Amino acid sequence: MKRVFSGVQPSGELHIGNYLGAIRQFVQLQDQADCFFCVVNLHAVTVPQDPAVLRQKTLEVATLYLAVGIDPLKATVFVQSEVPAHAELAWMLQCLTYYGELSRMTQFKDKSIGKQNFSVGLFTYPTLMAADILLYQTDIVPVGQDQKQHLELARDLAQRFNQRYGPILRVPEPMIGEVGAKIMALDDPGKKMSKSADNINNRINLMDDAKTVQKKIARAVTDSGNEVRYDPEYKPGVSNLMSIYSTFSGESVATIASRYTGQGYGAFKGDLAELINRELGVIQKRYQELKASGTVEEILSQGATKARQVAEETLQQVKEKMGFIV
Ligand code: TYM
């Protein structure tokens, strides 16, 4: 059975970009592979976090994992800080990583640009991400497009380690969807939808109520003209909305375009909001049930026990190969 690993940061509100780009794939994969889904709170503290909010968000992301349909009987769901091997392997990988490699990471450049001070953790973040993946001898990593460069580093580090010390670490493959892997911002289709954007109209959060979704879609930037046509270069706003429609409905953009021929943006946007609300409604209902059940912490605790066993096994092999006394 193939091994799958992926993670989501408990920072900000999860949005439909996270869902369509990554989390929705998790649910499908749990029936075909041995899956580990992690709430990566060590990654979240690369930028300042309020401790109480971080704790709450960590539980929220875990609850959302379960609410979208991840079944703890099929997949291992856990919190990163509960497995110390992540931080340990990250250090060892840092010592294999070149300064130049991390300097070229576009996400680091985007997040640090114009800031006077940012943490060293923000810089070394991709090595922690590599550790997350490599500890579980992962075959497949379902992620959105923005994580591709980080995945390439994880692959390079696995290969480098194996060449230097012997074949211990499995080289992972990214799994990046054809549609949905890069959902753009609703207020600016030139930027990606993001948890950290200041404008709340940038995104649709998984916990947004139906009215909010309707409003945000109605306000979403479209392009001049009124033709519902997929053309990312000349019609980036409408094309982004069509990608969202297509990922939620499972229909091709061509089918969607022909349905709205001659109808303009209004009808299309109204139906899109309804489509999103139908799916989010189910998730939100399950979320509230899970929250009320009080079972999430126990699920996380069991997940961490299993994750620790698997991660420790790899860590011991790595330590031995590197010459640490084990
Ligand atoms: P994070 O928390 O920023 O995002 C979680 C997942 O959502 C995807 N995503 C998107 N997909 C489509 N369109 C968007 N606009 C969009 N925005 C975000 C991300 O690609 C990601 O798959 N570094 C990772 C977390 C991480 C991780 C890992 C992932 C840590 N360790 C190991 C995989 C394996 C991150 O910050 O994702």
mmCIF file of C-alpha atoms and ligand atoms in Angstrom:
data_model
loop_
_atom_site.group_PDB
_atom_site.id
_atom_site.type_symbol
_atom_site.label_atom_id
_atom_site.label_comp_id
_atom_site.label_asym_id
_atom_site.label_seq_id
_atom_site.Cartn_x
_atom_site.Cartn_y
_atom_site.Cartn_z
ATOM 1 C CA MET A 1 0.000 0.000 0.000
ATOM 2 C CA LYS A 2 1.297 3.435 -0.893
ATOM 3 C CA ARG A 3 2.004 5.886 1.894
ATOM 4 C CA VAL A 4 0.504 9.392 1.730
ATOM 5 C CA PHE A 5 1.436 12.385 3.869
ATOM 6 C CA SER A 6 0.142 15.942 3.820
ATOM 7 C CA GLY A 7 -0.314 18.845 6.180
ATOM 8 C CA VAL A 8 -2.189 22.096 6.674
ATOM 9 C CA GLN A 9 -1.087 25.007 8.839
ATOM 10 C CA PRO A 10 -3.428 26.069 11.639
ATOM 11 C CA SER A 11 -3.023 29.742 10.832
ATOM 12 C CA GLY A 12 -5.943 31.853 9.656
ATOM 13 C CA GLU A 13 -9.189 30.396 8.365
ATOM 14 C CA LEU A 14 -9.160 27.486 5.945
ATOM 15 C CA HIS A 15 -10.604 28.466 2.585
ATOM 16 C CA ILE A 16 -11.874 26.747 -0.526
ATOM 17 C CA GLY A 17 -8.369 26.977 -2.056
ATOM 18 C CA ASN A 18 -7.032 24.716 0.718
ATOM 19 C CA TYR A 19 -10.032 22.474 0.245
ATOM 20 C CA LEU A 20 -9.982 22.144 -3.541
ATOM 21 C CA GLY A 21 -6.189 22.178 -3.832
ATOM 22 C CA ALA A 22 -5.458 19.674 -1.090
ATOM 23 C CA ILE A 23 -7.942 18.520 1.557
ATOM 24 C CA ARG A 24 -10.551 17.180 -0.832
ATOM 25 C CA GLN A 25 -7.925 14.850 -2.317
ATOM 26 C CA PHE A 26 -7.126 13.562 1.175
ATOM 27 C CA VAL A 27 -10.607 12.091 1.450
ATOM 28 C CA GLN A 28 -10.265 10.179 -1.819
ATOM 29 C CA LEU A 29 -6.796 8.911 -0.985
ATOM 30 C CA GLN A 30 -7.731 7.420 2.376
ATOM 31 C CA ASP A 31 -9.452 4.511 0.596
ATOM 32 C CA GLN A 32 -6.437 3.691 -1.554
ATOM 33 C CA ALA A 33 -3.409 4.380 0.615
ATOM 34 C CA ASP A 34 -2.000 4.457 4.140
ATOM 35 C CA CYS A 35 -2.546 8.142 4.885
ATOM 36 C CA PHE A 36 -1.089 10.510 7.477
ATOM 37 C CA PHE A 37 -2.753 13.928 7.710
ATOM 38 C CA CYS A 38 -1.062 16.371 9.999
ATOM 39 C CA VAL A 39 -1.958 19.745 11.510
ATOM 40 C CA VAL A 40 1.410 21.427 11.134
ATOM 41 C CA ASN A 41 1.510 23.765 14.106
ATOM 42 C CA LEU A 42 5.333 23.912 14.184
ATOM 43 C CA HIS A 43 5.125 25.525 10.752
ATOM 44 C CA ALA A 44 2.573 28.059 11.982
ATOM 45 C CA VAL A 45 4.980 29.541 14.550
ATOM 46 C CA THR A 46 7.443 30.607 11.868
ATOM 47 C CA VAL A 47 5.432 33.842 12.107
ATOM 48 C CA PRO A 48 4.114 35.235 15.424
ATOM 49 C CA GLN A 49 0.986 33.502 16.777
ATOM 50 C CA ASP A 50 -1.197 34.202 19.769
ATOM 51 C CA PRO A 51 -0.856 30.983 21.847
ATOM 52 C CA ALA A 52 -4.566 30.746 22.716
ATOM 53 C CA VAL A 53 -5.574 31.307 19.105
ATOM 54 C CA LEU A 54 -3.023 28.776 17.855
ATOM 55 C CA ARG A 55 -4.393 26.137 20.223
ATOM 56 C CA GLN A 56 -7.931 26.835 19.038
ATOM 57 C CA LYS A 57 -6.974 26.843 15.337
ATOM 58 C CA THR A 58 -5.102 23.574 15.734
ATOM 59 C CA LEU A 59 -8.276 21.883 16.972
ATOM 60 C CA GLU A 60 -10.314 23.645 14.293
ATOM 61 C CA VAL A 61 -8.161 22.301 11.453
ATOM 62 C CA ALA A 62 -8.256 18.801 12.947
ATOM 63 C CA THR A 63 -12.047 19.033 13.257
ATOM 64 C CA LEU A 64 -12.316 20.244 9.671
ATOM 65 C CA TYR A 65 -10.204 17.311 8.470
ATOM 66 C CA LEU A 66 -12.786 15.016 10.036
ATOM 67 C CA ALA A 67 -15.736 17.130 8.896
ATOM 68 C CA VAL A 68 -14.758 16.922 5.222
ATOM 69 C CA GLY A 69 -14.792 13.151 5.532
ATOM 70 C CA ILE A 70 -11.388 11.966 6.725
ATOM 71 C CA ASP A 71 -12.106 8.842 8.717
ATOM 72 C CA PRO A 72 -9.750 8.218 11.663
ATOM 73 C CA LEU A 73 -10.318 4.494 11.210
ATOM 74 C CA LYS A 74 -8.775 4.743 7.748
ATOM 75 C CA ALA A 75 -6.256 7.580 8.057
ATOM 76 C CA THR A 76 -3.964 8.811 10.818
ATOM 77 C CA VAL A 77 -4.821 12.361 11.891
ATOM 78 C CA PHE A 78 -2.434 14.078 14.280
ATOM 79 C CA VAL A 79 -0.763 17.297 15.394
ATOM 80 C CA GLN A 80 2.856 17.852 14.382
ATOM 81 C CA SER A 81 4.151 19.044 17.763
ATOM 82 C CA GLU A 82 2.993 15.751 19.319
ATOM 83 C CA VAL A 83 5.685 13.918 17.364
ATOM 84 C CA PRO A 84 9.135 15.197 18.379
ATOM 85 C CA ALA A 85 10.831 13.366 15.496
ATOM 86 C CA HIS A 86 9.691 16.143 13.110
ATOM 87 C CA ALA A 87 11.865 18.749 14.794
ATOM 88 C CA GLU A 88 14.753 16.301 15.193
ATOM 89 C CA LEU A 89 14.871 15.217 11.561
ATOM 90 C CA ALA A 90 14.392 18.832 10.468
ATOM 91 C CA TRP A 91 17.668 19.718 12.203
ATOM 92 C CA MET A 92 19.531 16.911 10.495
ATOM 93 C CA LEU A 93 18.118 17.927 7.128
ATOM 94 C CA GLN A 94 19.074 21.551 7.754
ATOM 95 C CA CYS A 95 22.624 20.352 7.998
ATOM 96 C CA LEU A 96 22.274 18.784 4.544
ATOM 97 C CA THR A 97 20.589 21.810 2.957
ATOM 98 C CA TYR A 98 22.514 24.607 1.256
ATOM 99 C CA TYR A 99 21.871 28.209 2.175
ATOM 100 C CA GLY A 100 21.424 29.017 -1.524
ATOM 101 C CA GLU A 101 18.676 26.422 -1.885
ATOM 102 C CA LEU A 102 16.588 27.981 0.855
ATOM 103 C CA SER A 103 17.302 31.494 -0.439
ATOM 104 C CA ARG A 104 15.683 30.548 -3.739
ATOM 105 C CA MET A 105 12.367 29.465 -2.192
ATOM 106 C CA THR A 106 9.719 31.757 -3.650
ATOM 107 C CA GLN A 107 7.384 31.417 -0.661
ATOM 108 C CA PHE A 108 10.162 32.599 1.649
ATOM 109 C CA LYS A 109 10.860 35.539 -0.651
ATOM 110 C CA ASP A 110 7.150 36.469 -0.776
ATOM 111 C CA LYS A 111 6.730 36.265 2.996
ATOM 112 C CA SER A 112 9.934 38.076 3.928
ATOM 113 C CA ILE A 113 10.010 40.785 1.282
ATOM 114 C CA GLY A 114 9.804 44.285 2.681
ATOM 115 C CA LYS A 115 9.947 43.022 6.295
ATOM 116 C CA GLN A 116 12.720 44.249 8.558
ATOM 117 C CA ASN A 117 12.585 41.200 10.762
ATOM 118 C CA PHE A 118 11.482 37.673 10.116
ATOM 119 C CA SER A 119 12.408 34.499 11.935
ATOM 120 C CA VAL A 120 15.127 32.060 10.949
ATOM 121 C CA GLY A 121 12.335 29.476 11.150
ATOM 122 C CA LEU A 122 10.607 31.141 8.205
ATOM 123 C CA PHE A 123 13.816 30.630 6.244
ATOM 124 C CA THR A 124 14.372 26.990 7.227
ATOM 125 C CA TYR A 125 10.651 26.098 7.028
ATOM 126 C CA PRO A 126 11.070 23.946 3.855
ATOM 127 C CA THR A 127 13.489 21.624 5.689
ATOM 128 C CA LEU A 128 10.856 21.046 8.381
ATOM 129 C CA MET A 129 8.366 20.290 5.636
ATOM 130 C CA ALA A 130 10.843 17.831 4.091
ATOM 131 C CA ALA A 131 11.232 16.176 7.504
ATOM 132 C CA ASP A 132 7.441 15.832 7.821
ATOM 133 C CA ILE A 133 7.290 13.983 4.539
ATOM 134 C CA LEU A 134 10.452 11.878 4.737
ATOM 135 C CA LEU A 135 9.803 10.610 8.268
ATOM 136 C CA TYR A 136 6.807 8.636 7.020
ATOM 137 C CA GLN A 137 8.593 7.100 4.003
ATOM 138 C CA THR A 138 5.988 8.867 1.913
ATOM 139 C CA ASP A 139 5.207 7.920 -1.684
ATOM 140 C CA ILE A 140 2.634 10.616 -2.499
ATOM 141 C CA VAL A 141 2.111 14.159 -1.212
ATOM 142 C CA PRO A 142 -1.203 15.761 -2.252
ATOM 143 C CA VAL A 143 -0.724 19.547 -2.282
ATOM 144 C CA GLY A 144 -1.638 22.707 -4.150
ATOM 145 C CA GLN A 145 0.619 24.212 -6.793
ATOM 146 C CA ASP A 146 2.258 26.633 -4.331
ATOM 147 C CA GLN A 147 4.020 23.759 -2.535
ATOM 148 C CA LYS A 148 5.708 22.350 -5.641
ATOM 149 C CA GLN A 149 9.073 23.966 -4.992
ATOM 150 C CA HIS A 150 9.078 22.743 -1.389
ATOM 151 C CA LEU A 151 8.348 19.234 -2.627
ATOM 152 C CA GLU A 152 11.281 19.414 -5.016
ATOM 153 C CA LEU A 153 13.529 20.270 -2.090
ATOM 154 C CA ALA A 154 12.173 17.306 -0.111
ATOM 155 C CA ARG A 155 12.997 15.043 -3.042
ATOM 156 C CA ASP A 156 16.495 16.518 -3.415
ATOM 157 C CA LEU A 157 17.167 16.095 0.304
ATOM 158 C CA ALA A 158 16.028 12.461 0.287
ATOM 159 C CA GLN A 159 18.315 11.746 -2.651
ATOM 160 C CA ARG A 160 21.212 13.634 -1.087
ATOM 161 C CA PHE A 161 20.825 11.794 2.202
ATOM 162 C CA ASN A 162 20.627 8.433 0.436
ATOM 163 C CA GLN A 163 23.748 9.144 -1.622
ATOM 164 C CA ARG A 164 25.731 10.272 1.368
ATOM 165 C CA TYR A 165 24.625 7.742 3.953
ATOM 166 C CA GLY A 166 22.871 4.863 2.179
ATOM 167 C CA PRO A 167 19.360 4.254 0.857
ATOM 168 C CA ILE A 168 17.103 4.946 3.821
ATOM 169 C CA LEU A 169 14.635 7.629 2.728
ATOM 170 C CA ARG A 170 11.890 7.145 0.162
ATOM 171 C CA VAL A 171 11.783 9.853 -2.521
ATOM 172 C CA PRO A 172 8.240 11.313 -2.527
ATOM 173 C CA GLU A 173 6.137 12.352 -5.523
ATOM 174 C CA PRO A 174 3.906 15.420 -5.399
ATOM 175 C CA MET A 175 0.263 14.974 -6.362
ATOM 176 C CA ILE A 176 -0.980 18.248 -7.780
ATOM 177 C CA GLY A 177 -4.441 18.304 -9.341
ATOM 178 C CA GLU A 178 -5.067 19.607 -12.845
ATOM 179 C CA VAL A 179 -7.920 21.828 -11.766
ATOM 180 C CA GLY A 180 -8.151 23.369 -8.318
ATOM 181 C CA ALA A 181 -4.401 23.286 -7.604
ATOM 182 C CA LYS A 182 -4.181 27.063 -7.766
ATOM 183 C CA ILE A 183 -7.362 28.863 -6.808
ATOM 184 C CA MET A 184 -6.898 32.584 -7.265
ATOM 185 C CA ALA A 185 -8.121 35.409 -5.036
ATOM 186 C CA LEU A 186 -11.680 36.613 -5.646
ATOM 187 C CA ASP A 187 -10.677 40.257 -5.282
ATOM 188 C CA ASP A 188 -7.609 39.947 -7.516
ATOM 189 C CA PRO A 189 -7.271 36.974 -9.878
ATOM 190 C CA GLY A 190 -3.566 37.833 -10.275
ATOM 191 C CA LYS A 191 -2.911 36.607 -6.711
ATOM 192 C CA LYS A 192 -3.638 33.256 -5.111
ATOM 193 C CA MET A 193 -6.433 32.808 -2.594
ATOM 194 C CA SER A 194 -4.699 32.988 0.772
ATOM 195 C CA LYS A 195 -5.345 32.620 4.502
ATOM 196 C CA SER A 196 -3.133 35.568 5.272
ATOM 197 C CA ALA A 197 -4.509 38.176 2.833
ATOM 198 C CA ASP A 198 -5.899 41.236 4.648
ATOM 199 C CA ASN A 199 -8.999 41.610 2.494
ATOM 200 C CA ILE A 200 -11.594 39.028 3.578
ATOM 201 C CA ASN A 201 -13.105 39.236 0.102
ATOM 202 C CA ASN A 202 -9.941 37.534 -1.131
ATOM 203 C CA ARG A 203 -11.315 34.124 -0.159
ATOM 204 C CA ILE A 204 -14.285 31.973 0.758
ATOM 205 C CA ASN A 205 -13.683 30.311 4.089
ATOM 206 C CA LEU A 206 -14.945 26.794 4.710
ATOM 207 C CA MET A 207 -16.924 28.141 7.663
ATOM 208 C CA ASP A 208 -18.516 31.082 5.800
ATOM 209 C CA ASP A 209 -22.315 31.068 5.987
ATOM 210 C CA ALA A 210 -24.470 30.924 2.859
ATOM 211 C CA LYS A 211 -25.143 34.668 2.750
ATOM 212 C CA THR A 212 -21.464 35.542 3.044
ATOM 213 C CA VAL A 213 -20.613 33.137 0.224
ATOM 214 C CA GLN A 214 -23.294 34.702 -1.977
ATOM 215 C CA LYS A 215 -21.986 38.186 -1.273
ATOM 216 C CA LYS A 216 -18.358 37.277 -1.859
ATOM 217 C CA ILE A 217 -19.146 35.571 -5.165
ATOM 218 C CA ALA A 218 -21.354 38.459 -6.260
ATOM 219 C CA ARG A 219 -18.492 40.852 -5.513
ATOM 220 C CA ALA A 220 -15.783 38.687 -7.071
ATOM 221 C CA VAL A 221 -13.824 40.531 -9.716
ATOM 222 C CA THR A 222 -14.919 39.554 -13.202
ATOM 223 C CA ASP A 223 -13.724 40.870 -16.502
ATOM 224 C CA SER A 224 -15.169 43.295 -18.978
ATOM 225 C CA GLY A 225 -17.816 41.809 -21.259
ATOM 226 C CA ASN A 226 -20.338 39.317 -19.980
ATOM 227 C CA GLU A 227 -19.402 36.064 -21.629
ATOM 228 C CA VAL A 228 -18.770 33.018 -19.403
ATOM 229 C CA ARG A 229 -15.700 31.692 -21.193
ATOM 230 C CA TYR A 230 -12.560 29.941 -19.911
ATOM 231 C CA ASP A 231 -9.599 32.077 -20.906
ATOM 232 C CA PRO A 232 -7.130 32.532 -18.044
ATOM 233 C CA GLU A 233 -5.070 35.082 -19.939
ATOM 234 C CA TYR A 234 -7.789 37.490 -21.046
ATOM 235 C CA LYS A 235 -10.524 36.588 -18.569
ATOM 236 C CA PRO A 236 -8.636 35.614 -15.372
ATOM 237 C CA GLY A 237 -11.482 36.493 -12.990
ATOM 238 C CA VAL A 238 -14.194 34.513 -14.763
ATOM 239 C CA SER A 239 -11.771 31.671 -15.502
ATOM 240 C CA ASN A 240 -10.945 31.370 -11.816
ATOM 241 C CA LEU A 241 -14.646 31.209 -10.938
ATOM 242 C CA MET A 242 -15.097 28.597 -13.656
ATOM 243 C CA SER A 243 -12.261 26.510 -12.166
ATOM 244 C CA ILE A 244 -13.968 26.686 -8.791
ATOM 245 C CA TYR A 245 -17.284 25.696 -10.370
ATOM 246 C CA SER A 246 -15.632 22.861 -12.252
ATOM 247 C CA THR A 247 -13.878 21.463 -9.179
ATOM 248 C CA PHE A 248 -17.016 21.583 -7.061
ATOM 249 C CA SER A 249 -19.312 20.133 -9.723
ATOM 250 C CA GLY A 250 -16.913 17.723 -11.423
ATOM 251 C CA GLU A 251 -17.947 19.148 -14.822
ATOM 252 C CA SER A 252 -15.527 20.377 -17.473
ATOM 253 C CA VAL A 253 -15.137 24.107 -18.079
ATOM 254 C CA ALA A 254 -16.472 23.525 -21.620
ATOM 255 C CA THR A 255 -19.733 22.099 -20.235
ATOM 256 C CA ILE A 256 -20.045 25.049 -17.879
ATOM 257 C CA ALA A 257 -19.359 27.567 -20.667
ATOM 258 C CA SER A 258 -22.040 26.066 -22.884
ATOM 259 C CA ARG A 259 -24.604 26.040 -20.043
ATOM 260 C CA TYR A 260 -24.244 29.793 -19.526
ATOM 261 C CA THR A 261 -24.037 30.853 -23.163
ATOM 262 C CA GLY A 262 -25.901 34.125 -23.539
ATOM 263 C CA GLN A 263 -26.809 34.319 -19.844
ATOM 264 C CA GLY A 264 -24.114 36.690 -18.558
ATOM 265 C CA TYR A 265 -22.291 36.630 -15.266
ATOM 266 C CA GLY A 266 -25.289 37.027 -12.957
ATOM 267 C CA ALA A 267 -26.870 33.609 -13.471
ATOM 268 C CA PHE A 268 -23.460 31.912 -13.432
ATOM 269 C CA LYS A 269 -22.436 33.566 -10.170
ATOM 270 C CA GLY A 270 -25.766 32.760 -8.513
ATOM 271 C CA ASP A 271 -25.472 29.072 -9.378
ATOM 272 C CA LEU A 272 -21.834 28.985 -8.325
ATOM 273 C CA ALA A 273 -22.679 30.361 -4.875
ATOM 274 C CA GLU A 274 -25.387 27.722 -4.535
ATOM 275 C CA LEU A 275 -23.019 24.947 -5.564
ATOM 276 C CA ILE A 276 -20.433 26.031 -2.998
ATOM 277 C CA ASN A 277 -23.031 26.454 -0.278
ATOM 278 C CA ARG A 278 -24.415 22.986 -0.817
ATOM 279 C CA GLU A 279 -21.014 21.385 -0.147
ATOM 280 C CA LEU A 280 -19.962 23.760 2.628
ATOM 281 C CA GLY A 281 -23.330 23.269 4.326
ATOM 282 C CA VAL A 282 -22.663 19.536 4.718
ATOM 283 C CA ILE A 283 -19.135 20.161 6.030
ATOM 284 C CA GLN A 284 -20.301 22.798 8.504
ATOM 285 C CA LYS A 285 -23.040 20.552 9.862
ATOM 286 C CA ARG A 286 -20.569 17.718 10.435
ATOM 287 C CA TYR A 287 -18.124 20.185 11.962
ATOM 288 C CA GLN A 288 -20.661 21.272 14.579
ATOM 289 C CA GLU A 289 -21.553 17.653 15.358
ATOM 290 C CA LEU A 290 -17.900 16.718 15.800
ATOM 291 C CA LYS A 291 -17.263 19.740 17.979
ATOM 292 C CA ALA A 292 -20.217 18.859 20.195
ATOM 293 C CA SER A 293 -19.124 15.216 20.406
ATOM 294 C CA GLY A 294 -15.889 16.087 22.211
ATOM 295 C CA THR A 295 -14.070 13.228 20.464
ATOM 296 C CA VAL A 296 -11.526 15.154 18.422
ATOM 297 C CA GLU A 297 -8.818 15.350 21.095
ATOM 298 C CA GLU A 298 -8.942 11.607 21.666
ATOM 299 C CA ILE A 299 -8.690 10.970 17.913
ATOM 300 C CA LEU A 300 -5.633 13.238 17.777
ATOM 301 C CA SER A 301 -4.047 11.498 20.712
ATOM 302 C CA GLN A 302 -4.457 8.082 19.085
ATOM 303 C CA GLY A 303 -3.195 9.484 15.782
ATOM 304 C CA ALA A 304 -0.078 10.861 17.483
ATOM 305 C CA THR A 305 0.688 7.491 19.076
ATOM 306 C CA LYS A 306 0.608 5.809 15.679
ATOM 307 C CA ALA A 307 2.542 8.626 13.974
ATOM 308 C CA ARG A 308 5.253 8.521 16.656
ATOM 309 C CA GLN A 309 5.857 4.823 16.042
ATOM 310 C CA VAL A 310 6.289 5.235 12.290
ATOM 311 C CA ALA A 311 8.343 8.421 12.568
ATOM 312 C CA GLU A 312 10.645 7.017 15.260
ATOM 313 C CA GLU A 313 11.531 4.065 13.107
ATOM 314 C CA THR A 314 12.834 6.313 10.327
ATOM 315 C CA LEU A 315 14.533 8.651 12.769
ATOM 316 C CA GLN A 316 16.453 5.784 14.371
ATOM 317 C CA GLN A 317 17.721 4.639 10.982
ATOM 318 C CA VAL A 318 18.749 8.169 10.076
ATOM 319 C CA LYS A 319 20.572 8.637 13.384
ATOM 320 C CA GLU A 320 22.408 5.394 13.010
ATOM 321 C CA LYS A 321 23.495 6.204 9.462
ATOM 322 C CA MET A 322 24.666 9.671 10.455
ATOM 323 C CA GLY A 323 26.829 8.306 13.233
ATOM 324 C CA PHE A 324 24.785 9.184 16.298
ATOM 325 C CA ILE A 325 24.862 6.731 19.161
ATOM 326 C CA VAL A 326 21.469 4.992 19.166
HETATM 327 P P1 TYM B 1 -0.958 25.664 3.741
HETATM 328 O O1 TYM B 1 -1.400 25.458 5.134
HETATM 329 O O2 TYM B 1 -0.613 27.037 3.291
HETATM 330 O O3 TYM B 1 -2.048 25.121 2.741
HETATM 331 C C1 TYM B 1 -2.620 23.832 2.873
HETATM 332 C C2 TYM B 1 -2.805 23.209 1.488
HETATM 333 O O4 TYM B 1 -3.647 24.061 0.696
HETATM 334 C C3 TYM B 1 -3.016 24.322 -0.554
HETATM 335 N N1 TYM B 1 -3.404 25.668 -0.997
HETATM 336 C C4 TYM B 1 -4.012 25.929 -2.156
HETATM 337 N N2 TYM B 1 -4.424 25.119 -3.160
HETATM 338 C C5 TYM B 1 -5.059 25.708 -4.203
HETATM 339 N N3 TYM B 1 -5.271 27.046 -4.299
HETATM 340 C C6 TYM B 1 -4.874 27.889 -3.319
HETATM 341 N N4 TYM B 1 -5.106 29.191 -3.413
HETATM 342 C C7 TYM B 1 -4.217 27.337 -2.177
HETATM 343 N N5 TYM B 1 -3.703 27.873 -1.040
HETATM 344 C C8 TYM B 1 -3.201 26.834 -0.341
HETATM 345 C C9 TYM B 1 -1.526 24.230 -0.266
HETATM 346 O O5 TYM B 1 -0.786 23.981 -1.445
HETATM 347 C C10 TYM B 1 -1.469 23.081 0.722
HETATM 348 O O6 TYM B 1 -1.451 21.845 0.038
HETATM 349 N N6 TYM B 1 3.782 24.094 3.813
HETATM 350 C C11 TYM B 1 2.410 23.674 3.745
HETATM 351 C C12 TYM B 1 2.008 22.766 4.880
HETATM 352 C C13 TYM B 1 2.886 21.578 5.068
HETATM 353 C C14 TYM B 1 2.896 20.398 4.269
HETATM 354 C C15 TYM B 1 3.872 19.555 4.876
HETATM 355 C C16 TYM B 1 2.184 19.997 3.158
HETATM 356 C C17 TYM B 1 3.815 21.414 6.048
HETATM 357 N N7 TYM B 1 4.395 20.211 5.938
HETATM 358 C C18 TYM B 1 4.158 18.304 4.336
HETATM 359 C C19 TYM B 1 2.478 18.738 2.615
HETATM 360 C C20 TYM B 1 3.435 17.919 3.208
HETATM 361 C C21 TYM B 1 1.519 24.894 3.814
HETATM 362 O O7 TYM B 1 1.896 25.925 4.308
HETATM 363 O O8 TYM B 1 0.246 24.676 3.401
#
